PDB file of C-alpha atoms and ligand atoms in Angstrom:
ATOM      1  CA  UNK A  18     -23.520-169.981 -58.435  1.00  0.00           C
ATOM      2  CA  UNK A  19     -20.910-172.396 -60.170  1.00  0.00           C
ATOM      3  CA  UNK A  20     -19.851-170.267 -62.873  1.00  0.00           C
ATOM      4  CA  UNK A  21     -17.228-167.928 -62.604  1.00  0.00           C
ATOM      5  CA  UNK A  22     -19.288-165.194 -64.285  1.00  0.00           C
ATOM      6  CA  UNK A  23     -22.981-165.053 -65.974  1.00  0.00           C
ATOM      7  CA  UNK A  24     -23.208-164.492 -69.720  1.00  0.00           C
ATOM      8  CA  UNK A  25     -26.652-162.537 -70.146  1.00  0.00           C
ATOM      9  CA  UNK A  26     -28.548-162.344 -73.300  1.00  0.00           C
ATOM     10  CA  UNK A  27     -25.743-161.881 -76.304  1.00  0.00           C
ATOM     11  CA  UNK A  28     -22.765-160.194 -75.371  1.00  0.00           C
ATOM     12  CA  UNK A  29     -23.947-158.611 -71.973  1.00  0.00           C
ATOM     13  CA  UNK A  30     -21.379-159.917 -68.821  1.00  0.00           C
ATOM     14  CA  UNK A  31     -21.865-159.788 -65.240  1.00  0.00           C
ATOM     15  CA  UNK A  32     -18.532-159.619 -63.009  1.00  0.00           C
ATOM     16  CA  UNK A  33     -18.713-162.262 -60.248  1.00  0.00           C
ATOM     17  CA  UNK A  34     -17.113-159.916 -57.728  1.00  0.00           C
ATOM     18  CA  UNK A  35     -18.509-156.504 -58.011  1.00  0.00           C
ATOM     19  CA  UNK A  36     -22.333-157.445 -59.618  1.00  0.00           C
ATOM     20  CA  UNK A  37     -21.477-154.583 -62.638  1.00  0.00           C
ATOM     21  CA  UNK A  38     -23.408-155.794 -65.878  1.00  0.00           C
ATOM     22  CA  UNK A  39     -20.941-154.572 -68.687  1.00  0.00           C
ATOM     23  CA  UNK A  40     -21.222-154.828 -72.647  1.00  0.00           C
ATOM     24  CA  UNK A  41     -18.447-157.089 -74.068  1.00  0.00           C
ATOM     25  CA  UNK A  42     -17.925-158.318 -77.794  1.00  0.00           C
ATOM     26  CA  UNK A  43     -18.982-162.119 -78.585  1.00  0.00           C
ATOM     27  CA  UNK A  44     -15.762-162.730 -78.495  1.00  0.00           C
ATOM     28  CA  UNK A  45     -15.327-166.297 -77.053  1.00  0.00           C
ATOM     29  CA  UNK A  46     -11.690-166.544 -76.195  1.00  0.00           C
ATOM     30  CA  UNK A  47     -10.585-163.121 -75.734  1.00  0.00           C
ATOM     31  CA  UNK A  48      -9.627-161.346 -72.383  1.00  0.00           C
ATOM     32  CA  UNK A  49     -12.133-158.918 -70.929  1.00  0.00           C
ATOM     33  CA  UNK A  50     -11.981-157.711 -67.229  1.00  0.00           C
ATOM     34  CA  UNK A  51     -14.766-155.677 -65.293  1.00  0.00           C
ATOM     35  CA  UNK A  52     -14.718-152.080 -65.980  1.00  0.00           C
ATOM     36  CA  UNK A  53     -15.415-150.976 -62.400  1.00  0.00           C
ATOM     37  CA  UNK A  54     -12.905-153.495 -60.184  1.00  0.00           C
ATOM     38  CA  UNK A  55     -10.912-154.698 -62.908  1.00  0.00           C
ATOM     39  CA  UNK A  56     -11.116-158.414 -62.017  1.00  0.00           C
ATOM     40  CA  UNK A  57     -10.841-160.663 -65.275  1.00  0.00           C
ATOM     41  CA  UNK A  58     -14.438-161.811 -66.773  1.00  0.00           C
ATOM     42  CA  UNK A  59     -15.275-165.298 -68.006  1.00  0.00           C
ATOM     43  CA  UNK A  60     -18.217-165.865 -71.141  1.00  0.00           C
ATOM     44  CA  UNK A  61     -17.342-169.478 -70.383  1.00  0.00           C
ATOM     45  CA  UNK A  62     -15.803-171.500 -67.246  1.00  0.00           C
ATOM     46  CA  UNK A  63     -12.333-171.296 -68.129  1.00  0.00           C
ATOM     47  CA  UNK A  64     -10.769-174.579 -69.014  1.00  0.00           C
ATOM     48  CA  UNK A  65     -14.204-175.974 -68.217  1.00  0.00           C
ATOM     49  CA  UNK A  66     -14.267-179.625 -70.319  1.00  0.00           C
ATOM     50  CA  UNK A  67     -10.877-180.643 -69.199  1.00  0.00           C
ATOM     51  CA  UNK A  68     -11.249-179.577 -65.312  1.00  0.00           C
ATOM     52  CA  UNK A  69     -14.639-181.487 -65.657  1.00  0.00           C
ATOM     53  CA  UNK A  70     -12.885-184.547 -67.490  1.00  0.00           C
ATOM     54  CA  UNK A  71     -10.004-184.563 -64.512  1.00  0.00           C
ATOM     55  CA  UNK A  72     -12.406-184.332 -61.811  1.00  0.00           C
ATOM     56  CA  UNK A  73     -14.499-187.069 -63.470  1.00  0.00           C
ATOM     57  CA  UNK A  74     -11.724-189.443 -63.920  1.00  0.00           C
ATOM     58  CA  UNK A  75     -10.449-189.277 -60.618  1.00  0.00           C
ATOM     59  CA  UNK A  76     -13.933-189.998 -59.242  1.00  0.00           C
ATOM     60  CA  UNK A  77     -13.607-193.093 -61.631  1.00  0.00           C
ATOM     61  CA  UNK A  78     -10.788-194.157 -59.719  1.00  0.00           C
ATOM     62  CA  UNK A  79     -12.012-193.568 -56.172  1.00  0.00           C
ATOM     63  CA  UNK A  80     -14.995-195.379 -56.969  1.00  0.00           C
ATOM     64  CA  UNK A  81     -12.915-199.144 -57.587  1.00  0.00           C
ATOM     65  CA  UNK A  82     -11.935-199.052 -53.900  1.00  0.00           C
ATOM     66  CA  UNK A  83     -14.824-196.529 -52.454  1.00  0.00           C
ATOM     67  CA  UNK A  84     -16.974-200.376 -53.256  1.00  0.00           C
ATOM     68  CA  UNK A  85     -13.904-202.516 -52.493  1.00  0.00           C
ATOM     69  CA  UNK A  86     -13.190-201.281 -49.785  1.00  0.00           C
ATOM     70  CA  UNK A  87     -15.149-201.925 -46.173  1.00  0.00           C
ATOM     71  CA  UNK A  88     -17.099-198.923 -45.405  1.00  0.00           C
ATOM     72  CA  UNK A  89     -17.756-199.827 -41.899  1.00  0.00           C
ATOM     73  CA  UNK A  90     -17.085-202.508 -38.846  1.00  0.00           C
ATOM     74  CA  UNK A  91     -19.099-202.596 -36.634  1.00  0.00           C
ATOM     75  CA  UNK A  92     -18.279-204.599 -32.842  1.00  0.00           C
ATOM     76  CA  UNK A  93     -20.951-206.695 -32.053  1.00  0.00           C
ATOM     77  CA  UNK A  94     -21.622-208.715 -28.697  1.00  0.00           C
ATOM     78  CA  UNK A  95     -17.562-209.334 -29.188  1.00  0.00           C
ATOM     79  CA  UNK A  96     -17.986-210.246 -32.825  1.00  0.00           C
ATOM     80  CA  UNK A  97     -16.584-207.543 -35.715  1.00  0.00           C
ATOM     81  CA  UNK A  98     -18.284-207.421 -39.024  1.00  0.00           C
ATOM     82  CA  UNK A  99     -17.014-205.714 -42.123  1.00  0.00           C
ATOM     83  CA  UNK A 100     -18.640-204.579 -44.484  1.00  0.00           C
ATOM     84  CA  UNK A 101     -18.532-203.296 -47.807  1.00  0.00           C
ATOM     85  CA  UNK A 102     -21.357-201.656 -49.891  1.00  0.00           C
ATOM     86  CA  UNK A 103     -22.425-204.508 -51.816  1.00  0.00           C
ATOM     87  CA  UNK A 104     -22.040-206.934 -48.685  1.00  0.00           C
ATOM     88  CA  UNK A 105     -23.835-204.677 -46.191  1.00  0.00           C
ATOM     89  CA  UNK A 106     -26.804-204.374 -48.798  1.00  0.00           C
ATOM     90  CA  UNK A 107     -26.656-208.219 -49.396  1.00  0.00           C
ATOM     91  CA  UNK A 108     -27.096-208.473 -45.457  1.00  0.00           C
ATOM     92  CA  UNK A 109     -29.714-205.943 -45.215  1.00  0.00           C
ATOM     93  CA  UNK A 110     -31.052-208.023 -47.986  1.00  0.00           C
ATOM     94  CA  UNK A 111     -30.685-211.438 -45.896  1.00  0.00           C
ATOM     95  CA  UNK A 112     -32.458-209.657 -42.804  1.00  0.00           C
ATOM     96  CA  UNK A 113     -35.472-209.047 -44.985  1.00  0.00           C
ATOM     97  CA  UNK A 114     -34.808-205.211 -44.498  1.00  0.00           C
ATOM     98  CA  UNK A 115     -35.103-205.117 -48.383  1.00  0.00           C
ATOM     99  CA  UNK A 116     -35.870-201.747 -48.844  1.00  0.00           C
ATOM    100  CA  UNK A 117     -33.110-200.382 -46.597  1.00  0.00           C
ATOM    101  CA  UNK A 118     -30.852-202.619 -48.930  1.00  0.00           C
ATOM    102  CA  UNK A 119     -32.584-201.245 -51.814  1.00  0.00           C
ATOM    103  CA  UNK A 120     -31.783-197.803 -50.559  1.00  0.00           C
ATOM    104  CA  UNK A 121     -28.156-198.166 -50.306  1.00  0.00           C
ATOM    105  CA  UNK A 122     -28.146-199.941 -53.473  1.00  0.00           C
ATOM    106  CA  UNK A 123     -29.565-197.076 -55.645  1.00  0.00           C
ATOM    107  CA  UNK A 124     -28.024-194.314 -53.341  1.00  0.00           C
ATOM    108  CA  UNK A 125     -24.452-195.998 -53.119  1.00  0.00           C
ATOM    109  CA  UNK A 126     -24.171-198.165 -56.117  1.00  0.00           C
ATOM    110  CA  UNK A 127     -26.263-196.925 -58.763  1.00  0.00           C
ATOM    111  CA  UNK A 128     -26.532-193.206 -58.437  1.00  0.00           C
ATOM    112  CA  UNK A 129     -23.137-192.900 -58.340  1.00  0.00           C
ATOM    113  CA  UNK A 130     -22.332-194.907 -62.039  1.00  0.00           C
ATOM    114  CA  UNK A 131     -25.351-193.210 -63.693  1.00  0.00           C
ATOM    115  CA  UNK A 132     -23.820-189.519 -62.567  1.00  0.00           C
ATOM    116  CA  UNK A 133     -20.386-190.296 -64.131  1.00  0.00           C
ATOM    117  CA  UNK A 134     -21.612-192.006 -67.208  1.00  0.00           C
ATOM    118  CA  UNK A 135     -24.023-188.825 -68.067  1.00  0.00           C
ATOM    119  CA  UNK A 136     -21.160-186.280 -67.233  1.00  0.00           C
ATOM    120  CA  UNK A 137     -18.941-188.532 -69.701  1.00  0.00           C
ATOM    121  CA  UNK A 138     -21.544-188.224 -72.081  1.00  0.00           C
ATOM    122  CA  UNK A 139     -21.971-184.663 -71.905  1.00  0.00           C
ATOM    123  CA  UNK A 140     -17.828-183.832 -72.046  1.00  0.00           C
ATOM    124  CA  UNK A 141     -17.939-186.090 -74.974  1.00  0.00           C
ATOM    125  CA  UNK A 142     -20.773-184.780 -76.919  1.00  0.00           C
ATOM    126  CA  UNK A 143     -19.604-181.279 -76.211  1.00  0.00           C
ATOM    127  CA  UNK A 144     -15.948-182.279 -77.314  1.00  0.00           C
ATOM    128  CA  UNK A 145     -16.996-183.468 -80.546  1.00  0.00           C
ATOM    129  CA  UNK A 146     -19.320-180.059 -81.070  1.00  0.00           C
ATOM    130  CA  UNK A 147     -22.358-182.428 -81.188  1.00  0.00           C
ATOM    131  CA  UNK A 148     -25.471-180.261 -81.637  1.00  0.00           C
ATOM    132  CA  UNK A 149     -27.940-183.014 -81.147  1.00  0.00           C
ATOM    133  CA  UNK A 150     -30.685-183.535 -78.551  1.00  0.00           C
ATOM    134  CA  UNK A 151     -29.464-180.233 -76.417  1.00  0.00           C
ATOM    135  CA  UNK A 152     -32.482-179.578 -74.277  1.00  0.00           C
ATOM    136  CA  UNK A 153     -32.439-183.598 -73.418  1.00  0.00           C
ATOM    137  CA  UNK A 154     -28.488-182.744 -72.688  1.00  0.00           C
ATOM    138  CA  UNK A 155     -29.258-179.330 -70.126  1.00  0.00           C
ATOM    139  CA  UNK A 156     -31.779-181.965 -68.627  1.00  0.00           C
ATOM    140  CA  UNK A 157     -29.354-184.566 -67.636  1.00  0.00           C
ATOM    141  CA  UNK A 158     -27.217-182.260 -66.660  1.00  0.00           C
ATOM    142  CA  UNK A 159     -29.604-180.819 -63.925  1.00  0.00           C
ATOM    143  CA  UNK A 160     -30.645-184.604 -63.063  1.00  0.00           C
ATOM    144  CA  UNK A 161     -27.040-184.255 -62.255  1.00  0.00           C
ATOM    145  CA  UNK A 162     -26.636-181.502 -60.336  1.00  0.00           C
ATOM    146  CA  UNK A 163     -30.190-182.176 -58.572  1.00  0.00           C
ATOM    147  CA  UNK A 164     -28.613-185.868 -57.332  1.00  0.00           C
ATOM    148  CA  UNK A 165     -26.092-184.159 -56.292  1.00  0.00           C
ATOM    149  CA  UNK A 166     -27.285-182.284 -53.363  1.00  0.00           C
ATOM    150  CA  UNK A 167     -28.691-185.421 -52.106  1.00  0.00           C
ATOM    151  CA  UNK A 168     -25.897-187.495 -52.201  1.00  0.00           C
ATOM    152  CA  UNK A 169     -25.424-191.267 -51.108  1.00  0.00           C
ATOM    153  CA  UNK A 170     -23.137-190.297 -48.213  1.00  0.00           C
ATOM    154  CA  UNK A 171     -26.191-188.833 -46.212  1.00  0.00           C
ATOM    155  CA  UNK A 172     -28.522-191.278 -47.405  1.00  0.00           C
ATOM    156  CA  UNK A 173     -25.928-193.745 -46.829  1.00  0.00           C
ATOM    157  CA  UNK A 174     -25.285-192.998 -42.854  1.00  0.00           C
ATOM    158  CA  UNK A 175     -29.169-192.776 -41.921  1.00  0.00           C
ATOM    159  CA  UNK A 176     -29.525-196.360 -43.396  1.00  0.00           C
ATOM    160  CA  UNK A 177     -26.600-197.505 -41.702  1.00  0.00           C
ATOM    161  CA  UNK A 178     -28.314-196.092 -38.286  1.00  0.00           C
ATOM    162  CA  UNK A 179     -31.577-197.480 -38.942  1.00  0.00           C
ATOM    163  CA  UNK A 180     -29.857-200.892 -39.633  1.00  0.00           C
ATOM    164  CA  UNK A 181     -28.278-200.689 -36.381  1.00  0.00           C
ATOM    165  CA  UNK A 182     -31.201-200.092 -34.016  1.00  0.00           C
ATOM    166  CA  UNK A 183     -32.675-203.239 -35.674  1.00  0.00           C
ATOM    167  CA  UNK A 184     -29.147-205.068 -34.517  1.00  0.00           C
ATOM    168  CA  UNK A 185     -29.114-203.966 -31.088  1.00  0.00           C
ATOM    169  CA  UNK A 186     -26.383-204.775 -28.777  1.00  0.00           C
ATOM    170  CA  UNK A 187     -23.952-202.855 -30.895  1.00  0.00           C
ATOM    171  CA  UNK A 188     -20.678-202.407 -28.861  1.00  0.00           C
ATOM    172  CA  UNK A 189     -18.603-200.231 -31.255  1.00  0.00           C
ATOM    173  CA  UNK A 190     -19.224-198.406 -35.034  1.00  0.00           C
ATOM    174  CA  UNK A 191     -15.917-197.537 -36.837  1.00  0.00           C
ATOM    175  CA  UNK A 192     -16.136-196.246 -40.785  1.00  0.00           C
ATOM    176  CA  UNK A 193     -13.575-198.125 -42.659  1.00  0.00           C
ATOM    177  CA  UNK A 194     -11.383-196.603 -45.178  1.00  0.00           C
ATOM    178  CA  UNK A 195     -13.955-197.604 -47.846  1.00  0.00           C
ATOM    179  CA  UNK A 196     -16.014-194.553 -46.771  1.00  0.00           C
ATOM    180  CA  UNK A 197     -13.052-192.110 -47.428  1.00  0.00           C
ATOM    181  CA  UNK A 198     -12.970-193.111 -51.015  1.00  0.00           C
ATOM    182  CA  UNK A 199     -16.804-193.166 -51.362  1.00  0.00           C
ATOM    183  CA  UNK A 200     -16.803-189.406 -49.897  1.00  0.00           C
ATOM    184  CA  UNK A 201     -14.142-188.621 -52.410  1.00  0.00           C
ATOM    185  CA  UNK A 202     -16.364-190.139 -55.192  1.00  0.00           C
ATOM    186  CA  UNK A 203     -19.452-187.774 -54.176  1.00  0.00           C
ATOM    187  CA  UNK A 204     -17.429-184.966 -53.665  1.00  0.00           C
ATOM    188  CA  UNK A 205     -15.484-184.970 -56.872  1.00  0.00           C
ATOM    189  CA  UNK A 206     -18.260-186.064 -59.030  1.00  0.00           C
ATOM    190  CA  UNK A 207     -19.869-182.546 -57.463  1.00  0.00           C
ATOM    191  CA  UNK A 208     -16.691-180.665 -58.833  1.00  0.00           C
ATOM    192  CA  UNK A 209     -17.089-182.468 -62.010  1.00  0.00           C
ATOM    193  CA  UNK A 210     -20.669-181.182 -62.288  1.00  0.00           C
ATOM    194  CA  UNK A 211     -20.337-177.886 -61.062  1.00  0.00           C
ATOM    195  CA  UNK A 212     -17.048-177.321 -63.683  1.00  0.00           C
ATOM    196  CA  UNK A 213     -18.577-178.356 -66.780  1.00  0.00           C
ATOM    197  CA  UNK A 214     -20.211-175.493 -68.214  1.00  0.00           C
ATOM    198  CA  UNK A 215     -23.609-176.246 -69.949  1.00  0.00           C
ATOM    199  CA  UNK A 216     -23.436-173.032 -72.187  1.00  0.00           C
ATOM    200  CA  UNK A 217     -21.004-175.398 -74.074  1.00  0.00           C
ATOM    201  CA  UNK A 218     -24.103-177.232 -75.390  1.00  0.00           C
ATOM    202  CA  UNK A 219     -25.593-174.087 -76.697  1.00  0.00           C
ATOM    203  CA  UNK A 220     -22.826-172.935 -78.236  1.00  0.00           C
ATOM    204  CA  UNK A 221     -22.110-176.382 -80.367  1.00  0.00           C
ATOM    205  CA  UNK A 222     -26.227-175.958 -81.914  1.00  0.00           C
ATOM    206  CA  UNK A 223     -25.304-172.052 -82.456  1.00  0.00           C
ATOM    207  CA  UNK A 224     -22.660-172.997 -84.274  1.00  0.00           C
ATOM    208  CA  UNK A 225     -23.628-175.652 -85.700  1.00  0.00           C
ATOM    209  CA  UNK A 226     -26.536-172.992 -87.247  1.00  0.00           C
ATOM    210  CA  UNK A 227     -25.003-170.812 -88.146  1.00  0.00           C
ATOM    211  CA  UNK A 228     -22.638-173.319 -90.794  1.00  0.00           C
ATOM    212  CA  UNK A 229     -25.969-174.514 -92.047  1.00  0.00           C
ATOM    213  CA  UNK A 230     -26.909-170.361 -93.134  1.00  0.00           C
ATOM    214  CA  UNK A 231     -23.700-169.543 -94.256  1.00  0.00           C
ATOM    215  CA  UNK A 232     -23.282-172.937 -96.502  1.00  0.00           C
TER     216      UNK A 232
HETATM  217 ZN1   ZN B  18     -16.265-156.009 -61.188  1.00  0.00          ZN
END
């Protein structure tokens, strides 16, 4: 479980450590701890947009030289090729191993963008208490957790093998620093995802109805 404790129906609060189930007020931003271990209970992720929005931005940054970057060379008979993303798909491409280039493509070049433009678009829409479209929201934001369990990184290395027994004579494989960034960008765009909280949506439409009655 990514949250740090699960708000039940209404004002009902389970304690991530010790499992007890405890009646709290709906009181968003005051401090309640568990009545049994003592251990300080959450109705939200704390902090959740802007540990989401850091996370997210930094995998923004890792991705510039996770693509720049060569992600492998590989030695061989005596010759050393580098390649980045985008060039070792263009050769896959060239070798008429289209759908292995395809593969990388989506897995390493387009997966990745779509993720952090839908987890932008969720901190945003939750930052500006949008209540709009929120079941279409919670279902982007399991596309996003779904993708990423699957991740290009896995995808990325059983290409990369299959490519090579269609080489042959390969002499030496070494990842290039390119695949240090492009781990960072799957792994942080994980945190980013696990962080954000999608209660948030529920709570903008909530309170967003509850203005309409009152007005
Ligand atoms: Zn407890």
């Amino acid at each position: 479980m990514s949250a740090a404790s699960h708000s039940l129906a209404g004002n009902h609060l389970a304690c991530h450590t010790c499992g007890l189930v405890s009646r709290h007020p709906e009181v968003l931003t005051a401090r309640l701890s568990c009545p049994r271990c003592g251990v300080e209970l959450h109705h939200r992720i704390p902090r959740s947009v802007s540990r989401s929005w850091a996370f997210l931005v930094a995998a923004m940054m890792l991705y510039i030289p996770a693509n720049l970057l060569p992600i492998m060379h590989v030695t061989s008979l005596g010759k050393t090729r580098s390649d980045t993303i985008l060039s070792g798909a263009e050769y896959l491409l060239v070798h008429g191993m289209w759908p292995l280039a395809l593969i990388v493509f989506v897995a390493s070049v387009l997966v990745p963008v779509v993720k952090i433009l839908i987890l932008a678009y969720l901190l945003i829409s939750v930052q500006r208490r949008s209540p709009g479209r929120a079941m279409e929201r919670l279902r982007l934001y399991r596309f996003t957790e779904f993708v990423g369990r699957w991740s290009m990184v896995d995808v990325f290395v059983v290409t990369v093998l299959v490519a090579l027994v269609h080489l042959g004579n390969v002499a030496e494989i070494e990842a290039g620093l390119g695949a240090v960034f492009f781990a960072g960008v799957v792994v942080l765009t994980m945190f980013a995802a696990q962080t954000f909280d999608p209660r948030l949506i529920w709570d903008n439409v909530r309170a967003h109805a509850a203005r309409h009655t009152t007005e």
